[in-house]
Short mmCIF file of C-alpha atoms in Angstrom, two decimals:
data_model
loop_
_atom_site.label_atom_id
_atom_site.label_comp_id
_atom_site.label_asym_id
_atom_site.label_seq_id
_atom_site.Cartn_x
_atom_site.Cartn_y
_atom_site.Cartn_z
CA UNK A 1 -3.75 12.03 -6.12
CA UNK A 2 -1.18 15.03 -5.10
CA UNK A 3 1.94 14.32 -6.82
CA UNK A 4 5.21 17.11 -6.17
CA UNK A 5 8.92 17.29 -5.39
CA UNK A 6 8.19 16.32 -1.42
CA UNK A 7 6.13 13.06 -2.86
CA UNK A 8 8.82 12.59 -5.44
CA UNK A 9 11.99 12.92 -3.42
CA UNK A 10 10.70 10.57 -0.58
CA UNK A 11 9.22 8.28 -3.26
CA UNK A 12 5.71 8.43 -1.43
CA UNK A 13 2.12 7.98 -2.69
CA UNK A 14 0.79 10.63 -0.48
CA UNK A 15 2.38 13.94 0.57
CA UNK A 16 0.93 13.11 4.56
CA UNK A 17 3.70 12.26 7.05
CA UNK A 18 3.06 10.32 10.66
CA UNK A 19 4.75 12.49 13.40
CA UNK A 20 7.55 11.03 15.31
CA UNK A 21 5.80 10.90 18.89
CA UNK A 22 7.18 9.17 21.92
CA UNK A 23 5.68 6.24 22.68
CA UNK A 24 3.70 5.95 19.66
CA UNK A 25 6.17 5.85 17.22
CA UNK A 26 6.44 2.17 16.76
CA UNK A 27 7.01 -0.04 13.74
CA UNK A 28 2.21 -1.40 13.84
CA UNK A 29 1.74 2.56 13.18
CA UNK A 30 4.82 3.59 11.17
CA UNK A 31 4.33 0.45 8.56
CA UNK A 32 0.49 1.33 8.39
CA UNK A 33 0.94 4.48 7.31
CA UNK A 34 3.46 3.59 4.72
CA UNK A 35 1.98 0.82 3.23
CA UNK A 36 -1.50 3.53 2.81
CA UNK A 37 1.04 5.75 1.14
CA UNK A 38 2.64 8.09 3.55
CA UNK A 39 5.39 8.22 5.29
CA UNK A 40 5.42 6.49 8.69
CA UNK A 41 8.16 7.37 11.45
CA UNK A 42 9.83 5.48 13.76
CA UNK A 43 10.62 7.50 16.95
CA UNK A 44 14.54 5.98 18.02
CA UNK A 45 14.13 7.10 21.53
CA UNK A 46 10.93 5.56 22.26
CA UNK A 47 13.14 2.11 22.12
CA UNK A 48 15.39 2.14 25.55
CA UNK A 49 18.70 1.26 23.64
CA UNK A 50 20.10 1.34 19.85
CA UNK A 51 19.92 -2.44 19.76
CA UNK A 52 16.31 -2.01 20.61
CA UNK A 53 15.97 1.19 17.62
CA UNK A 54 17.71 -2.21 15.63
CA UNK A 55 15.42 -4.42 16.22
CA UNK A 56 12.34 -2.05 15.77
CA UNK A 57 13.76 -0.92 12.55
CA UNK A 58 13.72 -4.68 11.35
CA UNK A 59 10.18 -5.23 12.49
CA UNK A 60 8.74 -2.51 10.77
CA UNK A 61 10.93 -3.96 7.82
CA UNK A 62 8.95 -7.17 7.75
CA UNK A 63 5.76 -5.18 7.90
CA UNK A 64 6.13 -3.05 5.10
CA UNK A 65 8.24 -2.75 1.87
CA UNK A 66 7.39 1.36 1.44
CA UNK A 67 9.57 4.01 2.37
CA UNK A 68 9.66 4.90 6.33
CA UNK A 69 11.22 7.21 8.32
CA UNK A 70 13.11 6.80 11.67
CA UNK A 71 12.91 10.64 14.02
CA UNK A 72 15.57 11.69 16.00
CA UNK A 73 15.03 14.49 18.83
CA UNK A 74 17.87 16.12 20.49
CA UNK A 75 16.49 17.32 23.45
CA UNK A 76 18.81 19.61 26.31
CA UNK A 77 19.50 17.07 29.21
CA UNK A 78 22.07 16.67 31.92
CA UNK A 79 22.32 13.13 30.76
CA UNK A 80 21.58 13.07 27.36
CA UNK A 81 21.11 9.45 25.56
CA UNK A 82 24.11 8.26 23.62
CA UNK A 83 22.58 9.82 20.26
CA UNK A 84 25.68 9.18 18.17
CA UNK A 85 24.66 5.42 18.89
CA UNK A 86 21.59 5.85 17.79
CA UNK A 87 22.44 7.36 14.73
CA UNK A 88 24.83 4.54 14.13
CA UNK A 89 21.99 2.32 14.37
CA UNK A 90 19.65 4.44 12.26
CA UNK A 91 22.90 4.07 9.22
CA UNK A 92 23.64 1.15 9.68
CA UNK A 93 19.91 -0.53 9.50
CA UNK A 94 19.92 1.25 6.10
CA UNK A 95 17.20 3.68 6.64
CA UNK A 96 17.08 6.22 3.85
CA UNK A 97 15.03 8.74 5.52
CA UNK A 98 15.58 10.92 9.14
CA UNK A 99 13.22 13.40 11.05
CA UNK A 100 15.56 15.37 13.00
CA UNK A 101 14.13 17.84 15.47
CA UNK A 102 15.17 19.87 18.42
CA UNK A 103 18.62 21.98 18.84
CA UNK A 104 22.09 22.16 17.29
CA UNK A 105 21.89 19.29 15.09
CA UNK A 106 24.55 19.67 12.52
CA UNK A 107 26.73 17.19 13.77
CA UNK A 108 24.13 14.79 12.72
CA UNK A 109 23.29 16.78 9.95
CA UNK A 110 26.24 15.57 8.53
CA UNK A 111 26.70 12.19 9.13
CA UNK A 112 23.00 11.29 8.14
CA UNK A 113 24.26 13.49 4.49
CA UNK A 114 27.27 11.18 4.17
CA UNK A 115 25.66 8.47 4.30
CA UNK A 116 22.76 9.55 1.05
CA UNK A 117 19.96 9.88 4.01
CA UNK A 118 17.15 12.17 3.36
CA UNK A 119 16.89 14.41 6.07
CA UNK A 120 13.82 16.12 7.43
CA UNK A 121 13.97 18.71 10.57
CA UNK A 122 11.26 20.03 12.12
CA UNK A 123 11.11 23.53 13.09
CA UNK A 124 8.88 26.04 15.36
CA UNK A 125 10.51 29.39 13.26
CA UNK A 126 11.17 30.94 9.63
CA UNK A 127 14.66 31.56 11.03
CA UNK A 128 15.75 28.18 12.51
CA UNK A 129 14.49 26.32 9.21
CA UNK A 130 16.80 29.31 7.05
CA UNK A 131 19.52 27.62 9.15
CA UNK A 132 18.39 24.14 8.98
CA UNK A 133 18.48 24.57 4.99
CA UNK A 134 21.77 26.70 5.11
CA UNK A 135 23.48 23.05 7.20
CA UNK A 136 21.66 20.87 4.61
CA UNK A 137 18.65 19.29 5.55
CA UNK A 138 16.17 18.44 2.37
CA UNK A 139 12.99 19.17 3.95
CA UNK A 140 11.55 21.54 6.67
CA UNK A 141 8.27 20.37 8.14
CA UNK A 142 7.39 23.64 10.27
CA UNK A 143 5.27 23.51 13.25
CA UNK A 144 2.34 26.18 13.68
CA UNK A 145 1.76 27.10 17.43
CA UNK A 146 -1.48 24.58 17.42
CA UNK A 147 0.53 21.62 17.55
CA UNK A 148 0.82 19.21 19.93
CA UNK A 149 4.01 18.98 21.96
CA UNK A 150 6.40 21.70 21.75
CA UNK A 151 5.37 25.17 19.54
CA UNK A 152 8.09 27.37 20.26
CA UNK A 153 8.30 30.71 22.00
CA UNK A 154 6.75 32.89 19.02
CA UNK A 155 2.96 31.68 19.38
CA UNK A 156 2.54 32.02 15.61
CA UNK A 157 -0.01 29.94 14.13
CA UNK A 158 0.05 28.00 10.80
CA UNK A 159 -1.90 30.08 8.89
CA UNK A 160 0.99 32.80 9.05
CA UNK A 161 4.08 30.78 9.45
CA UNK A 162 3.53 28.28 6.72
CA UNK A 163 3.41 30.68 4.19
CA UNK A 164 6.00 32.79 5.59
CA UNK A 165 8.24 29.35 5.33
CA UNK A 166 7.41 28.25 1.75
CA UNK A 167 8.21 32.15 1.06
CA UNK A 168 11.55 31.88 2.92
CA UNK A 169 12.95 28.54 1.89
CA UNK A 170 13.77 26.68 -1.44
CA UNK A 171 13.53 22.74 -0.31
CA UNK A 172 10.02 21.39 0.43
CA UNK A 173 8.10 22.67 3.39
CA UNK A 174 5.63 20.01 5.11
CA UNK A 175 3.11 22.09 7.11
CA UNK A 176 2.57 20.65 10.73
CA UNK A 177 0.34 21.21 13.53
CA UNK A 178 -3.65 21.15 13.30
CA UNK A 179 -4.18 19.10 10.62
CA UNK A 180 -6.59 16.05 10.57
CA UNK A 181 -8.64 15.90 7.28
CA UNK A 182 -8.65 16.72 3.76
CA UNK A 183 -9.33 20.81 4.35
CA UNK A 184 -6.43 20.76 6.16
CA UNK A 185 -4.33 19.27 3.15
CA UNK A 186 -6.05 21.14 0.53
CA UNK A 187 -5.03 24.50 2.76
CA UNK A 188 -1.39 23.51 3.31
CA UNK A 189 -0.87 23.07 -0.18
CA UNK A 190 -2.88 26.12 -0.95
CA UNK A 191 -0.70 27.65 1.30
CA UNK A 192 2.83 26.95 0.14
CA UNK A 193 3.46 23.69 1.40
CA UNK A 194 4.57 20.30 0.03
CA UNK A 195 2.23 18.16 1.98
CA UNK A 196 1.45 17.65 6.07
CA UNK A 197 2.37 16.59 8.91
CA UNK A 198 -0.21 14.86 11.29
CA UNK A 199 0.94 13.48 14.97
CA UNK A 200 -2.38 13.63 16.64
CA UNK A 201 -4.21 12.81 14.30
CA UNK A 202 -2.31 9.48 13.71
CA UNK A 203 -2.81 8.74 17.41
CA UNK A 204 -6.63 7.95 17.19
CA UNK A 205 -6.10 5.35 14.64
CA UNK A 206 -6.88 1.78 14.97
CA UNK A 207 -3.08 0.50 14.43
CA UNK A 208 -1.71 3.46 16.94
CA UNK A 209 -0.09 1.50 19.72
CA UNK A 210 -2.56 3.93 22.34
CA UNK A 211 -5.12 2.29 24.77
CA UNK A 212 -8.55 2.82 23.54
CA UNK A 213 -9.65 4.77 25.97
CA UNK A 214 -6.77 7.27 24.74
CA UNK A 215 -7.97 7.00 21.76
CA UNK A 216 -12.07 7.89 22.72
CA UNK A 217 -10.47 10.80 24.96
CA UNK A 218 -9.20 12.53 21.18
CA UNK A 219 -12.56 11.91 20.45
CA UNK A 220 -14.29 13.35 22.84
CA UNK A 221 -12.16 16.37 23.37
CA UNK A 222 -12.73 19.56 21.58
CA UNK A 223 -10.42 22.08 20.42
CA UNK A 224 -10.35 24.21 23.53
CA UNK A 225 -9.16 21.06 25.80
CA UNK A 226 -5.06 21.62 25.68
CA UNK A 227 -2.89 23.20 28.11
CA UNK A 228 -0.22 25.08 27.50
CA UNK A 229 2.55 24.40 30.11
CA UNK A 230 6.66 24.94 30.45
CA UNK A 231 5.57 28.60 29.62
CA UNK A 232 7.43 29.65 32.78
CA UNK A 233 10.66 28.12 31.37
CA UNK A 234 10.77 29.03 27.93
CA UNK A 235 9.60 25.49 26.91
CA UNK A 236 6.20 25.82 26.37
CA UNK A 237 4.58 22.23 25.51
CA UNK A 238 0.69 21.34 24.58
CA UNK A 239 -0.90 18.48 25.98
CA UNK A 240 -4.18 17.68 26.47
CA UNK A 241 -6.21 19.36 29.27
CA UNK A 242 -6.38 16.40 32.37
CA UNK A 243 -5.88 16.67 35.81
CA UNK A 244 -2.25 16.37 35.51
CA UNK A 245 -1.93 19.49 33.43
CA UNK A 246 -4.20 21.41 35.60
CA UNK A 247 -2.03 20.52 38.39
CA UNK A 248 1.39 21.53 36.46
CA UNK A 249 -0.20 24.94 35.27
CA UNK A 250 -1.04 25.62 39.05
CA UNK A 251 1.96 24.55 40.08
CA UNK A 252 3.89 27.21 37.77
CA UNK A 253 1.96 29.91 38.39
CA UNK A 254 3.29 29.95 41.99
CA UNK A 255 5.56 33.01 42.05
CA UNK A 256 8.65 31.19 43.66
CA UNK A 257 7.89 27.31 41.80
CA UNK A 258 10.99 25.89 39.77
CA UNK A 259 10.63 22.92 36.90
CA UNK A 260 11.91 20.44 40.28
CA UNK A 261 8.67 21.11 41.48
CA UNK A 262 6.59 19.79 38.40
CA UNK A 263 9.16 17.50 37.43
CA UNK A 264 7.50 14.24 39.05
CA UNK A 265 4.36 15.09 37.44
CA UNK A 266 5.65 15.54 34.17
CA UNK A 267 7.92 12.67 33.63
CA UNK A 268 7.91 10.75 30.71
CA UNK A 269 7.08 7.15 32.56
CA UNK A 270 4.10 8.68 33.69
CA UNK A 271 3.30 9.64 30.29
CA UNK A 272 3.44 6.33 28.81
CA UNK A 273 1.55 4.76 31.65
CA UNK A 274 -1.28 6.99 30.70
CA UNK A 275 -0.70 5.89 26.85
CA UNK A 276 -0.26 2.23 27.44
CA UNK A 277 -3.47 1.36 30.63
CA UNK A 278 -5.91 4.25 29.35
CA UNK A 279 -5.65 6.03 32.86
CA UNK A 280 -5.87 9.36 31.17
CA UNK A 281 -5.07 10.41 34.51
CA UNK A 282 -1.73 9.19 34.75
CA UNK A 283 0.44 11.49 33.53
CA UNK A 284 0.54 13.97 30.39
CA UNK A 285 -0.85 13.45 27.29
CA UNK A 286 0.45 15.52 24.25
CA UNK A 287 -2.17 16.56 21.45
CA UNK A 288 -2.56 19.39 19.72
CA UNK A 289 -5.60 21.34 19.62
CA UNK A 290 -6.78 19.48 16.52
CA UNK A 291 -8.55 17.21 18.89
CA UNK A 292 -11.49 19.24 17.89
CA UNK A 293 -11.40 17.80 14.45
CA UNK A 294 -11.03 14.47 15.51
CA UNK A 295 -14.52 12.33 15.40
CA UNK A 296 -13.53 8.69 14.61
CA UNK A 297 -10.84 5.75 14.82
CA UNK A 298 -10.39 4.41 11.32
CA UNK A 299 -7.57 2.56 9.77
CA UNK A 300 -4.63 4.46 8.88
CA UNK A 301 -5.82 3.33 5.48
CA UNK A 302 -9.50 4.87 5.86
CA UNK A 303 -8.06 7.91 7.41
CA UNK A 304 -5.52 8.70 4.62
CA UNK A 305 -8.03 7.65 1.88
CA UNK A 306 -10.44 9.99 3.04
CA UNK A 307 -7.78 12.69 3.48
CA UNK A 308 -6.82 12.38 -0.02
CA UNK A 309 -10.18 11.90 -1.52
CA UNK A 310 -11.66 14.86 0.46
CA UNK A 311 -8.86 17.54 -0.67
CA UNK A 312 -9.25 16.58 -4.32
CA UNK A 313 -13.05 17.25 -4.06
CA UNK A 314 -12.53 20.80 -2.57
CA UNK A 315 -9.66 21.12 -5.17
CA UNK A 316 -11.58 20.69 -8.22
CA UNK A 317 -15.33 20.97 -7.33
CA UNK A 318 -15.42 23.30 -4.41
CA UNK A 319 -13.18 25.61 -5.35
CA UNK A 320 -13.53 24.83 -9.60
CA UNK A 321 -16.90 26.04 -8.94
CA UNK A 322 -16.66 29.06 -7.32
CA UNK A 323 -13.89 29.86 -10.01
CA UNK A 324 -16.65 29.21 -12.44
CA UNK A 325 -19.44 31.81 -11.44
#
């Protein structure tokens, strides 16, 4: 077992965190993780109000009695959703831990402080997670340019900025994007980290709330089947490789195309249609390219088990060996 500060301060088993993804971030997935010693995460904007966020909170409650986390991404929008709400909800449900991700968010830096709330933001760059610590936050998890969703502008990949962020910063680093088994943990740690993060991963489990034919597409993708789109706008975002993708990518590389012209191909209904009736066809699905690593559906149990169990063999018979010699 991998005991450290990370493990310590969340009061976790197991330094492996469950992304906060849209859609899937719902109390079957979040409480499974826990309860197999992670940390699961609630995603607040998956649920269409704060009252919903409430409720969810409460269910995932009844399902477990480990620590979980509830994410919170502040995304640029003309309309944004009442996220000072949300917050409210997130306080006053009494959850003790907060993924925060996306721009400028010391206002609920702060609040989430106040209130003796553990705060976690993710990050795509050494420099925003120097300013994340300087405003307070507790943890960085720090997001290589194989992840799923959004990587950033920099297109540096894990094995260079994970180092380069457990170099930079003093508060725990939680290495995300590509990671899926127990050579993935043992490297993170090896690496300067404090644990991982896994979003993909998490989605081909058995509790993920995902059709199962979502599920089999993980499966039977490799690591070459993501797109890269948003590239055009300076909001580059992986999905997986469907026809919808295709389409978007085509789209942008007209030389006169705005994001109105991929917008109804890209919205986030669609998404969750493809998610919720296995139409993988539907709209966009986000994975990272650690699809190419992903072979089965177990349990979040079985999964983190194995995780575990596998890193502690390379730890101190792989690697013990070669020492040895």
């Amino acid at each position: 077992m991998f005991t450290n500060r990370f493990t310590d301060l969340l009061g976790i088993r197991h330094p492996i965190v469950q992304g906060g993804m849209m859609w899937v971030g719902r109390a079957e997935l979040a409480a499974a993780v826990s309860n197999a010693g992670g940390l699961g995460i609630l995603t607040a904007l998956t649920q269409p109000t704060p009252d919903d966020l409430r409720r969810e909170i409460d269910r995932c409650r009844a399902m477990t009695d480990k620590p979980f986390g509830v994410n919170l991404t502040l995304l640029p929008s003309a309309s944004p959703p009442p996220y000072a709400e949300y917050r409210k909800a997130i306080i006053e449900s009494g959850v003790t831990i907060v993924e925060t991700a996306g721009s400028r968010p010391q206002e609920h830096v702060d609040e989430f402080k106040a209130h003796g709330i553990t705060v976690i933001h993710k990050c795509t760059a050494v420099r925003h997670a120097l300013s994340a610590e300087r405003m307070g936050v507790d943890v960085i998890s720090i997001d290589g340019f194989e992840c799923a969703g959004h990587p950033g502008e920099d297109d540096i990949p894990g094995l260079i900025l994970i180092p380069a962020a457990a170099d930079a910063l003093g508060i725990p680093v939680i290495a995300s994007g590509g990671f899926a088994d127990g050579r993935g943990l043992a490297a993170a740690l090896a690496l300067g980290a404090d644990g991982i993060n896994m979003g993909t991963r998490f989605c081909a489990t058995r509790e993920a709330p995902v059709h199962d034919r979502v599920k089999q597409f993980y499966v039977e993708n490799d690591e070459r089947a993501t797109n890269l789109i948003f590239r055009k706008f300076r909001n580059s975002a992986r999905v997986s490789r469907n026809s919808v993708s295709d389409r978007v990518l085509e789209i942008e590389a007209e030389a006169d195309s705005r994001f109105e012209d991929i917008h109804p191909l890209v919205a986030g209904a669609r998404g969750r249609e493809a998610l919720e009736t296995g139409d993988v066809d539907a709209g966009l699905i986000w994975a990272g390219m650690v699809q190419g690593l992903i072979h089965d559906i177990p349990t979040c149990k079985e999964l983190i088990e194995r995780i575990v169990a596998d890193a502690e063999t390379i730890v101190s018979k792989r690697l013990q060996g070669m020492l040895s010699r």
